[in-house]
Tab-separated table of C-alpha atoms in Angstrom:
chain	number	residue	atom	x	y	z
T	1307	MET	CA	4.437	-113.096	18.117
T	1308	VAL	CA	7.161	-110.665	17.260
T	1309	ASP	CA	5.819	-110.253	13.736
T	1310	LEU	CA	2.376	-109.513	15.100
T	1311	ASN	CA	3.669	-106.770	17.385
T	1312	GLU	CA	5.617	-105.168	14.573
T	1313	ARG	CA	2.563	-105.286	12.356
T	1314	LEU	CA	0.448	-103.612	15.053
T	1315	GLU	CA	3.104	-100.957	15.548
T	1316	LYS	CA	3.172	-100.205	11.833
T	1317	GLU	CA	-0.624	-99.977	11.691
T	1318	LYS	CA	-0.597	-97.534	14.618
T	1319	LYS	CA	1.922	-95.357	12.839
T	1320	LEU	CA	-0.117	-95.445	9.656
T	1321	LEU	CA	-3.288	-94.511	11.520
T	1322	LEU	CA	-1.467	-91.677	13.294
T	1323	GLN	CA	-0.046	-90.407	10.030
T	1324	GLU	CA	-3.491	-90.504	8.418
T	1325	GLU	CA	-4.892	-88.565	11.363
T	1326	ILE	CA	-2.164	-85.957	11.021
T	1327	ASN	CA	-2.760	-85.665	7.296
T	1328	LYS	CA	-6.474	-85.248	7.893
T	1329	ILE	CA	-5.841	-82.481	10.404
T	1330	LYS	CA	-3.562	-80.755	7.907
T	1331	ARG	CA	-6.166	-81.057	5.168
T	1332	ASP	CA	-8.897	-79.634	7.411
T	1333	PHE	CA	-7.034	-76.817	9.193
T	1334	LEU	CA	-4.310	-75.767	6.782
T	1335	PRO	CA	-6.715	-73.758	4.508
T	1336	ILE	CA	-8.141	-72.098	7.604
T	1337	LEU	CA	-4.659	-71.130	8.764
T	1338	LYS	CA	-3.781	-69.842	5.302
T	1339	LYS	CA	-6.961	-67.765	5.188
T	1340	LYS	CA	-6.301	-66.290	8.629
T	1341	ARG	CA	-2.721	-65.534	7.652
T	1342	GLU	CA	-3.947	-63.795	4.480
T	1343	ASN	CA	-6.483	-61.771	6.488
T	1344	ILE	CA	-3.749	-60.703	8.887
T	1345	ARG	CA	-1.558	-59.649	5.959
T	1346	ILE	CA	-4.382	-57.611	4.397
T	1347	GLN	CA	-5.185	-55.950	7.732
T	1348	THR	CA	-1.508	-55.097	8.183
T	1349	GLN	CA	-1.353	-53.496	4.740
T	1350	ARG	CA	-4.468	-51.448	5.470
T	1351	TYR	CA	-3.046	-50.176	8.759
T	1352	GLN	CA	0.238	-49.345	7.066
T	1353	ALA	CA	-1.626	-47.446	4.327
T	1354	LYS	CA	-3.595	-45.494	6.942
T	1355	ILE	CA	-0.410	-44.660	8.826
T	1356	GLN	CA	1.219	-43.503	5.584
T	1357	GLN	CA	-1.818	-41.367	4.716
T	1358	ILE	CA	-1.810	-39.765	8.172
T	1359	ARG	CA	1.918	-39.097	7.842
T	1360	GLU	CA	1.442	-37.508	4.393
T	1361	ASP	CA	-1.471	-35.376	5.648
T	1362	MET	CA	0.598	-34.136	8.580
T	1363	GLU	CA	3.553	-33.392	6.309
T	1364	GLY	CA	1.284	-31.574	3.851
T	1365	GLU	CA	-0.240	-29.488	6.626
T	1366	HIS	CA	3.237	-28.698	7.922
T	1367	ARG	CA	4.396	-27.641	4.460
T	1368	ALA	CA	1.313	-25.472	4.038
T	1369	ARG	CA	1.962	-23.753	7.361
T	1370	GLN	CA	5.608	-23.235	6.462
T	1371	ALA	CA	4.560	-21.809	3.090
T	1372	ASP	CA	2.130	-19.402	4.781
T	1373	LEU	CA	4.800	-18.286	7.246
T	1374	THR	CA	7.302	-17.829	4.418
T	1375	ARG	CA	4.791	-15.823	2.399
T	1376	ILE	CA	4.037	-13.536	5.362
T	1377	LYS	CA	7.752	-13.124	6.079
T	1378	ASN	CA	8.568	-12.288	2.456
T	1379	LYS	CA	5.706	-9.826	2.278
T	1380	ARG	CA	6.890	-8.022	5.405
T	1381	LEU	CA	10.500	-7.988	4.179
T	1382	LYS	CA	9.318	-6.555	0.870
T	1383	ASN	CA	7.379	-3.814	2.682
T	1384	LEU	CA	10.404	-2.987	4.839
T	1385	ALA	CA	12.665	-2.866	1.784
T	1386	SER	CA	10.228	-0.552	0.021
T	1387	ILE	CA	10.088	1.778	3.046
T	1388	ARG	CA	13.890	1.759	3.293
T	1389	GLU	CA	14.346	2.571	-0.403
T	1390	GLU	CA	11.827	5.389	-0.175
T	1391	GLY	CA	13.598	6.788	2.895
T	1392	LEU	CA	17.018	6.600	1.235
T	1393	ALA	CA	15.694	8.364	-1.858
T	1394	LYS	CA	14.238	11.191	0.226
T	1395	PHE	CA	17.456	11.449	2.237
T	1396	GLU	CA	19.516	11.645	-0.974
T	1397	ASN	CA	17.324	14.426	-2.349
T	1398	TYR	CA	17.561	16.324	0.916
T	1399	SER	CA	21.362	15.885	1.046
T	1400	GLN	CA	21.718	17.230	-2.496
T	1401	LYS	CA	19.650	20.252	-1.557
T	1402	ILE	CA	21.781	20.900	1.556
T	1403	ASN	CA	25.027	20.541	-0.419
T	1404	LYS	CA	23.728	22.993	-3.000
T	1405	GLU	CA	22.943	25.530	-0.259
T	1406	ILE	CA	26.378	25.038	1.341
T	1407	ASN	CA	28.178	25.524	-1.973
T	1408	PHE	CA	26.202	28.686	-2.600
T	1409	PHE	CA	27.060	29.935	0.906
T	1410	VAL	CA	30.800	29.230	0.471
T	1411	LYS	CA	30.817	30.943	-2.920
T	1412	ARG	CA	29.271	34.107	-1.479
T	1413	ILE	CA	31.740	34.148	1.410
T	1414	SER	CA	34.667	33.724	-0.980
T	1415	GLU	CA	33.457	36.718	-2.996
T	1416	ASN	CA	33.656	38.863	0.188
T	1417	GLU	CA	36.931	37.501	1.566
T	1418	ASP	CA	38.376	40.955	2.359
T	1419	ALA	CA	35.427	41.870	4.517
T	1420	ILE	CA	35.733	38.599	6.421
T	1421	GLU	CA	39.424	39.166	7.143
T	1422	THR	CA	38.752	42.626	8.658
T	1423	GLY	CA	35.751	41.376	10.588
T	1424	ASP	CA	33.307	43.839	8.992
T	1425	ILE	CA	30.378	42.287	7.086
T	1426	THR	CA	27.643	44.498	5.689
T	1427	THR	CA	23.963	43.671	5.774
T	1428	GLU	CA	23.939	43.550	1.971
T	1429	MET	CA	26.704	40.901	1.945
T	1430	LEU	CA	24.884	38.714	4.447
T	1431	ALA	CA	21.657	39.079	2.502
T	1432	ARG	CA	23.421	37.656	-0.538
T	1433	THR	CA	24.537	34.676	1.565
T	1434	ARG	CA	20.909	34.070	2.716
T	1435	ILE	CA	21.736	34.517	6.432
T	1436	PRO	CA	18.797	36.059	8.376
T	1437	LEU	CA	19.776	39.194	10.331
T	1438	PRO	CA	18.258	41.138	13.199
T	1439	GLU	CA	17.496	44.763	12.382
T	1440	ILE	CA	20.404	46.473	14.188
T	1441	GLY	CA	21.799	48.756	11.500
T	1442	ASN	CA	23.586	48.707	8.220
T	1443	THR	CA	26.844	47.253	9.578
T	1444	ILE	CA	27.372	44.334	11.949
T	1445	GLN	CA	30.613	43.914	13.867
T	1446	LEU	CA	31.502	40.267	14.403
T	1447	PRO	CA	32.222	39.305	18.037
T	1448	ASP	CA	35.756	39.141	19.392
T	1449	PRO	CA	37.267	36.688	18.534
T	1450	PRO	CA	35.624	36.628	15.085
T	1451	ILE	CA	33.947	33.475	13.766
T	1452	PHE	CA	36.400	33.349	10.832
T	1453	LEU	CA	39.972	34.324	11.662
T	1454	PRO	CA	42.100	36.196	9.057
T	1455	GLY	CA	43.443	33.824	6.454
T	1456	ASP	CA	40.822	31.133	7.128
T	1457	ALA	CA	38.443	32.097	4.332
T	1458	THR	CA	39.932	29.540	1.952
T	1459	SER	CA	39.372	26.727	4.441
T	1460	ILE	CA	35.712	27.457	5.064
T	1461	GLY	CA	34.647	25.041	2.361
T	1462	GLY	CA	36.674	22.281	3.997
T	1463	ILE	CA	35.162	23.037	7.381
T	1464	LEU	CA	31.612	23.061	6.038
T	1465	GLY	CA	32.306	19.865	4.126
T	1466	LYS	CA	32.923	18.094	7.436
T	1467	LEU	CA	29.580	19.097	8.885
T	1468	HIS	CA	27.110	16.230	9.390
T	1469	VAL	CA	23.671	17.496	8.485
T	1470	LYS	CA	20.865	15.484	10.043
T	1471	PRO	CA	17.805	15.489	7.770
T	1472	PRO	CA	14.345	16.023	9.209
T	1473	PRO	CA	12.339	12.875	9.982
T	1474	LEU	CA	10.644	11.307	6.981
T	1475	VAL	CA	7.023	12.082	7.737
T	1476	SER	CA	4.449	11.434	5.053
T	1477	GLU	CA	0.899	12.630	5.329
T	1478	PRO	CA	-1.254	9.736	4.081
T	1479	LEU	CA	-4.578	10.347	2.464
T	1480	LYS	CA	-7.439	9.835	4.897
T	1481	PRO	CA	-11.061	8.803	4.291
T	1482	THR	CA	-13.613	11.602	4.399
T	1483	LEU	CA	-17.244	11.977	3.389
T	1484	LEU	CA	-17.977	10.885	-0.158
T	1485	THR	CA	-17.866	13.489	-2.926
T	1486	MET	CA	-19.712	12.333	-6.034
T	1487	VAL	CA	-17.755	12.511	-9.300
T	1488	LEU	CA	-20.150	10.718	-11.646
T	1489	MET	CA	-23.336	8.667	-11.686
T	1490	PHE	CA	-24.529	6.657	-14.681
T	1491	THR	CA	-27.029	3.895	-15.438
T	1492	CYS	CA	-25.483	0.604	-16.530
T	1493	PRO	CA	-27.086	-1.028	-19.620
T	1494	LEU	CA	-27.204	-4.400	-17.828
T	1495	GLN	CA	-30.168	-5.997	-16.082
T	1496	GLY	CA	-30.404	-6.773	-12.374
T	1497	SER	CA	-28.223	-5.957	-9.389
T	1498	LEU	CA	-24.729	-4.981	-10.468
T	1499	SER	CA	-21.358	-6.510	-9.605
T	1500	ILE	CA	-18.090	-4.635	-10.096
T	1501	CYS	CA	-14.299	-5.028	-9.999
T	1502	THR	CA	-11.181	-3.161	-11.173
T	1503	THR	CA	-8.027	-4.371	-12.926
T	1504	LYS	CA	-4.471	-3.436	-11.929
T	1505	GLU	CA	-4.448	-1.036	-14.909
T	1506	GLY	CA	-7.467	0.755	-13.408
T	1507	ASP	CA	-10.105	-0.521	-15.845
T	1508	VAL	CA	-13.563	-1.291	-14.436
T	1509	TRP	CA	-15.645	-4.414	-15.199
T	1510	LEU	CA	-19.412	-4.503	-14.587
T	1511	GLY	CA	-21.818	-7.436	-14.531
T	1512	GLY	CA	-25.592	-7.640	-14.134
T	1513	TYR	CA	-27.449	-10.315	-12.151
T	1514	GLY	CA	-29.805	-10.759	-15.109
T	1515	SER	CA	-27.314	-10.510	-18.020
T	1516	ARG	CA	-24.866	-13.032	-19.467
T	1517	GLU	CA	-22.472	-10.275	-20.469
T	1518	LEU	CA	-19.680	-8.243	-18.854
T	1519	LEU	CA	-18.900	-4.623	-19.721
T	1520	MET	CA	-15.663	-2.677	-19.335
T	1521	VAL	CA	-16.266	1.052	-18.780
T	1522	ASP	CA	-14.067	4.136	-18.474
T	1523	ILE	CA	-14.219	6.907	-15.875
T	1524	LYS	CA	-17.013	8.578	-17.888
T	1525	GLY	CA	-19.164	5.443	-17.843
T	1526	GLN	CA	-18.624	4.732	-21.546
T	1527	VAL	CA	-18.476	1.059	-22.588
T	1528	THR	CA	-15.057	0.158	-24.038
T	1529	ARG	CA	-15.289	-3.654	-24.183
T	1530	ARG	CA	-17.814	-6.515	-23.942
T	1531	GLU	CA	-17.398	-10.179	-22.963
T	1532	LYS	CA	-19.979	-12.985	-23.154
T	1533	ILE	CA	-20.125	-15.441	-20.217
T	1534	GLN	CA	-21.931	-18.726	-19.556
T	1535	SER	CA	-23.837	-17.736	-16.384
T	1536	ARG	CA	-25.371	-14.525	-15.108
T	1537	PRO	CA	-22.885	-13.109	-12.560
T	1538	ALA	CA	-23.550	-12.561	-8.871
T	1539	ALA	CA	-20.047	-11.216	-8.111
T	1540	LEU	CA	-16.783	-10.476	-9.933
T	1541	ALA	CA	-13.060	-10.296	-9.187
T	1542	VAL	CA	-10.028	-9.891	-11.426
T	1543	MET	CA	-6.489	-11.294	-11.259
T	1544	GLU	CA	-3.258	-9.452	-12.049
T	1545	CYS	CA	-3.025	-11.246	-15.410
T	1546	GLY	CA	-6.427	-9.793	-16.371
T	1547	ASP	CA	-8.472	-13.011	-16.032
T	1548	ILE	CA	-11.918	-12.437	-14.510
T	1549	ILE	CA	-13.290	-14.620	-11.694
T	1550	VAL	CA	-17.078	-14.997	-12.020
T	1551	SER	CA	-19.336	-16.088	-9.166
T	1552	PRO	CA	-22.584	-17.175	-10.873
T	1553	ASN	CA	-26.230	-16.451	-10.243
T	1554	CYS	CA	-27.409	-19.407	-8.107
T	1555	GLU	CA	-30.225	-20.081	-10.594
T	1556	ASP	CA	-27.688	-20.702	-13.375
T	1557	SER	CA	-24.813	-22.537	-11.709
T	1558	LYS	CA	-23.073	-23.364	-8.445
T	1559	SER	CA	-19.549	-23.269	-9.870
T	1560	VAL	CA	-17.118	-20.345	-9.884
T	1561	SER	CA	-15.461	-19.873	-13.280
T	1562	ARG	CA	-12.352	-18.138	-14.634
T	1563	LEU	CA	-12.659	-16.122	-17.851
T	1564	THR	CA	-9.326	-15.674	-19.647
T	1565	LYS	CA	-8.327	-12.724	-21.836
T	1566	ASN	CA	-8.990	-14.741	-24.987
T	1567	GLY	CA	-12.602	-15.389	-23.930
T	1568	LYS	CA	-12.255	-18.987	-22.701
T	1569	GLU	CA	-14.211	-19.802	-19.533
T	1570	LYS	CA	-13.283	-22.660	-17.185
T	1571	HIS	CA	-14.999	-23.847	-13.978
T	1572	ILE	CA	-12.528	-23.851	-11.072
T	1573	TYR	CA	-14.659	-24.485	-7.940
T	1574	ASP	CA	-18.004	-26.195	-7.306
T	1575	ALA	CA	-19.877	-25.044	-4.175
T	1576	SER	CA	-22.544	-27.790	-4.384
T	1577	PRO	CA	-24.852	-28.455	-2.650
T	1578	SER	CA	-24.691	-24.777	-1.656
T	1579	TYR	CA	-24.189	-21.772	-3.968
T	1580	CYS	CA	-21.547	-19.070	-4.439
T	1581	ASN	CA	-21.556	-15.538	-3.010
T	1582	GLY	CA	-18.717	-13.024	-3.281
T	1583	VAL	CA	-15.244	-13.653	-4.711
T	1584	SER	CA	-11.953	-11.752	-4.415
T	1585	VAL	CA	-8.273	-12.141	-5.302
T	1586	THR	CA	-5.540	-11.923	-2.639
T	1587	VAL	CA	-2.133	-10.253	-2.921
T	1588	ASP	CA	-0.478	-13.589	-3.765
T	1589	GLN	CA	-3.137	-14.288	-6.436
T	1590	LYS	CA	-5.150	-16.847	-4.469
T	1591	ILE	CA	-8.941	-16.727	-4.795
T	1592	LEU	CA	-11.296	-16.272	-1.820
T	1593	ILE	CA	-14.787	-17.700	-2.377
T	1594	CYS	CA	-17.794	-17.286	-0.059
T	1595	THR	CA	-20.589	-19.865	-0.181
T	1596	GLY	CA	-24.236	-19.689	0.779
T	1597	ASP	CA	-23.771	-21.981	3.792
T	1598	GLY	CA	-21.345	-19.547	5.446
T	1599	ARG	CA	-17.992	-20.967	4.344
T	1600	VAL	CA	-14.952	-19.082	3.050
T	1601	VAL	CA	-12.455	-21.122	1.037
T	1602	LYS	CA	-9.121	-20.152	-0.510
T	1603	ILE	CA	-8.011	-21.833	-3.738
T	1604	ASP	CA	-5.229	-21.477	-6.272
T	1605	GLY	CA	-5.974	-19.764	-9.575
T	1606	ASP	CA	-6.432	-23.114	-11.322
T	1607	GLY	CA	-8.883	-24.387	-8.682
T	1608	THR	CA	-6.445	-26.637	-6.796
T	1609	ASN	CA	-5.327	-26.613	-3.138
T	1610	VAL	CA	-8.758	-25.876	-1.655
T	1611	LYS	CA	-8.452	-24.675	1.951
T	1612	GLN	CA	-11.344	-23.673	4.217
T	1613	ILE	CA	-10.556	-20.389	5.998
T	1614	TYR	CA	-13.788	-19.762	7.910
T	1615	LYS	CA	-17.146	-21.350	8.714
T	1616	GLY	CA	-19.957	-19.058	9.792
T	1617	SER	CA	-23.189	-19.973	11.515
T	1618	GLY	CA	-26.058	-20.214	9.075
T	1619	SER	CA	-26.984	-19.062	5.607
T	1620	ASP	CA	-25.385	-15.837	4.267
T	1621	SER	CA	-23.052	-15.582	7.264
T	1622	ALA	CA	-20.248	-15.076	4.719
T	1623	VAL	CA	-21.208	-12.903	1.734
T	1624	HIS	CA	-17.839	-11.418	0.757
T	1625	ALA	CA	-14.233	-11.819	1.943
T	1626	VAL	CA	-11.138	-9.707	1.198
T	1627	GLU	CA	-7.514	-9.906	2.378
T	1628	ASN	CA	-5.336	-6.934	3.341
T	1629	ALA	CA	-1.549	-6.556	3.068
T	1630	ASN	CA	-0.983	-8.119	6.506
T	1631	GLY	CA	-2.741	-11.341	5.553
T	1632	ASN	CA	-5.855	-10.613	7.646
T	1633	ILE	CA	-9.133	-11.635	6.018
T	1634	TYR	CA	-12.282	-9.530	6.486
T	1635	ILE	CA	-15.683	-11.191	5.977
T	1636	SER	CA	-19.083	-9.489	5.680
T	1637	ASP	CA	-21.618	-11.463	7.748
T	1638	PHE	CA	-24.930	-10.349	6.262
T	1639	ALA	CA	-27.000	-12.660	8.469
T	1640	HIS	CA	-25.619	-11.298	11.763
T	1641	SER	CA	-24.943	-7.656	10.779
T	1642	ALA	CA	-21.227	-8.030	11.410
T	1643	VAL	CA	-17.809	-7.881	9.828
T	1644	VAL	CA	-15.519	-10.701	10.965
T	1645	ARG	CA	-11.731	-10.611	10.907
T	1646	VAL	CA	-9.670	-13.799	10.565
T	1647	THR	CA	-6.005	-13.055	11.252
T	1648	SER	CA	-3.116	-14.682	9.401
T	1649	TYR	CA	-2.698	-16.889	12.492
T	1650	GLY	CA	-6.301	-18.115	12.400
T	1651	LYS	CA	-7.757	-15.960	15.204
T	1652	VAL	CA	-11.416	-15.051	14.560
T	1653	GLN	CA	-12.824	-11.769	15.867
T	1654	SER	CA	-15.994	-9.766	15.209
T	1655	ILE	CA	-14.817	-6.168	14.750
T	1656	ALA	CA	-18.043	-4.588	13.542
T	1657	HIS	CA	-21.471	-5.434	14.853
T	1658	THR	CA	-24.721	-3.913	16.097
T	1659	ALA	CA	-23.537	-3.201	19.624
T	1660	GLU	CA	-24.224	0.128	21.298
T	1661	GLY	CA	-22.681	3.015	19.366
T	1662	GLN	CA	-22.170	1.036	16.193
T	1663	LYS	CA	-24.629	1.370	13.312
T	1664	LEU	CA	-23.831	-1.534	11.012
T	1665	GLY	CA	-26.992	-2.822	9.312
T	1666	ARG	CA	-26.627	-5.411	6.533
T	1667	PRO	CA	-23.034	-5.493	5.239
T	1668	TRP	CA	-22.442	-6.735	1.698
T	1669	GLY	CA	-19.451	-5.878	-0.504
T	1670	LEU	CA	-15.969	-5.135	0.868
T	1671	VAL	CA	-12.855	-3.660	-0.741
T	1672	VAL	CA	-9.269	-2.983	0.400
T	1673	ASP	CA	-7.648	0.145	-1.057
T	1674	LYS	CA	-3.949	1.003	-1.508
T	1675	MET	CA	-3.773	2.582	1.965
T	1676	ASP	CA	-5.096	-0.695	3.449
T	1677	ASN	CA	-8.432	0.887	4.372
T	1678	ILE	CA	-11.324	-1.599	4.561
T	1679	LEU	CA	-14.496	-0.210	2.963
T	1680	CYS	CA	-17.887	-1.859	3.513
T	1681	ALA	CA	-21.198	-1.337	1.712
T	1682	ASP	CA	-24.292	-1.431	3.937
T	1683	ILE	CA	-27.463	-2.276	2.001
T	1684	ASP	CA	-29.912	-1.489	4.814
T	1685	ARG	CA	-28.262	1.790	5.885
T	1686	HIS	CA	-27.717	2.907	2.267
T	1687	CYS	CA	-24.164	3.978	3.055
T	1688	VAL	CA	-20.494	3.037	2.925
T	1689	TYR	CA	-18.332	2.581	6.025
T	1690	ILE	CA	-14.642	2.442	6.671
T	1691	ILE	CA	-14.082	-0.531	8.938
T	1692	ASP	CA	-12.035	-0.087	12.105
T	1693	GLN	CA	-12.765	-0.621	15.795
T	1694	GLN	CA	-15.227	2.325	15.805
T	1695	ILE	CA	-16.936	1.759	12.410
T	1696	ARG	CA	-16.561	5.305	11.074
T	1697	GLU	CA	-19.346	6.221	8.677
T	1698	MET	CA	-18.077	7.571	5.355
T	1699	ALA	CA	-21.356	8.320	3.639
T	1700	GLY	CA	-24.968	8.049	4.664
T	1701	CYS	CA	-26.933	10.152	2.202
T	1702	PHE	CA	-30.031	8.030	1.552
T	1703	ASP	CA	-31.079	9.810	-1.647
T	1704	ARG	CA	-27.692	9.348	-3.350
T	1705	ILE	CA	-26.690	5.735	-2.513
T	1706	GLN	CA	-29.520	3.307	-3.116
T	1707	GLU	CA	-28.726	-0.140	-1.686
T	1708	PRO	CA	-24.954	-0.140	-2.301
T	1709	GLY	CA	-23.852	-3.695	-3.029
T	1710	TRP	CA	-20.371	-4.272	-4.472
T	1711	LEU	CA	-17.456	-1.814	-4.237
T	1712	ALA	CA	-14.235	-1.235	-6.180
T	1713	VAL	CA	-11.368	1.288	-6.045
T	1714	ASP	CA	-9.447	2.307	-9.185
T	1715	ASN	CA	-5.854	3.563	-9.556
T	1716	ASP	CA	-6.940	7.198	-9.091
T	1717	ASN	CA	-8.508	6.401	-5.693
T	1718	ASN	CA	-12.039	6.706	-7.062
T	1719	LEU	CA	-14.591	4.594	-5.199
T	1720	TRP	CA	-16.995	2.780	-7.564
T	1721	ILE	CA	-20.316	1.815	-5.975
T	1722	ALA	CA	-22.664	-0.650	-7.694
T	1723	GLN	CA	-26.179	0.239	-6.544
T	1724	GLY	CA	-29.248	-1.965	-6.433
T	1725	ASN	CA	-31.120	0.172	-8.986
T	1726	GLU	CA	-28.690	-0.575	-11.876
T	1727	ASP	CA	-26.902	2.751	-11.300
T	1728	VAL	CA	-23.163	3.127	-10.703
T	1729	GLN	CA	-21.818	5.957	-8.574
T	1730	VAL	CA	-18.181	7.104	-8.751
T	1731	ALA	CA	-16.987	9.143	-5.780
T	1732	LYS	CA	-13.895	10.621	-4.164
T	1733	TYR	CA	-13.379	9.532	-0.576
T	1734	LEU	CA	-9.771	10.475	0.318
T	1735	SER	CA	-8.211	13.799	1.295
T	1736	PRO	CA	-4.849	14.856	2.838
C-alpha cells in the first residue's frame, strides 16, 4: 500500500512538472516578445526625448547667437561713434592750443605795454581780440587784468584753462527729390535686376538673358559672366560672390556664383519659386518665395530659418535688413511694407491707408544712412520708407515701372526699370 501511494505521489509530481513545462513553452515566447516590444518602445521614447532636448538646445543657442550678434553690432557702432568723437575733439583741442600759443606770443612781444596798463588798438588787433570802437587807446580797468611782472606767467595761466569743445553735431545727408545723373539702355532682355558690390561696382541681369553684366557709372560694360538660369533678382556678398534668384520658368533654386565662375545651388524653394534676395550685414542671405515666405540661410545654404510667412502669393517679394537687425519686406499682394524687428515683432509700416499712397511695392534697398528706399511699380516712383511714407520721386515720364534698386559708394541710386532702361540718380543733400 505504501509503495502504491508513493508511486501515485511521484506521478502527480511528474504531471505537475509537465504542466509547468507546457505553460513555459506556450507563454515564455509571448513574454519575451512583450518584453522586447517594451524595450523598443522605451528606446523610441528616449530617442524622442533626446531629439526634443537637442531641438530646444539648438533653438536656445540660436537665440543666444542672435542676441550676441546684436550686442556686438551695437558695441561696434558705439565704439565707432566714440572714436569719431575723440578724433574731432583732438583736432579741436589742437586748434585751440595753437590759438592760445599765438595769443601768448603776441602778449609777450608787448610786455612793456601790459606792465603800464596801456594797450593800443593795433596791439590788440595783432592778438586777434575783438574791440569796441572807442578810440585809438584803451585803458585797462583798475585793477588791471595782468598785474606788473605777471606777463611771463600768462602762458602758465592759460595752460590751466579747460576749454570745452562745442557739441559734436554732424549734419547727415537727407533724402530729397531725385536728380537724374544718367539713363542708359541695358543690352539684356527682359525686366532688369541690379545689385552693387562693396567696391561700388554694379551688376545687371535680364529676366530673359543667361548673362550678367558689370557696368561703370557711365553705363559701359566692364565684365560679363555666364549663368545657368535667367535671373529674377540679384544680390552680392562682401567676398564678391553673386546670389542669383532664378526665373521661375528655369529653376526654383537660388544659386551662388563665385568669382572664378563656378555656380552652386544653395536653396531650393520647391514647390514654390524664388522672388527677391539680399545679403545681411553679417553675410546671411534673405530669400523671398512665391508663397509669401522669407527665409534666412548661411552663405553655403545651411541653417535655414524662416523669418516671416505672409498671407498668399507674392506677399513677400523682397526683404532687406538694416543695421539694427530689423527686416523690411515688400508685400506686393497687399500694397504694404512689413517690418519684422530683431525680436520677432511684425508690423505693417506702409500701406494704403488714408494719406499714404503706396501702390505695388517691389524692390527695397538700405543705404549707408540706414534709409529704406522702396520702388513702387504702379505709382512709377521711389519712396523713402518711414511712418509717413515720404515720396522721393513721382515723375511718371522718367521712371517707368521701377523694379529693383541699388545704391553705390557715391550715394547714387540705381533704378532698374521695366523697359530695359537703367536710371542713375542723386537723392541725398545736406
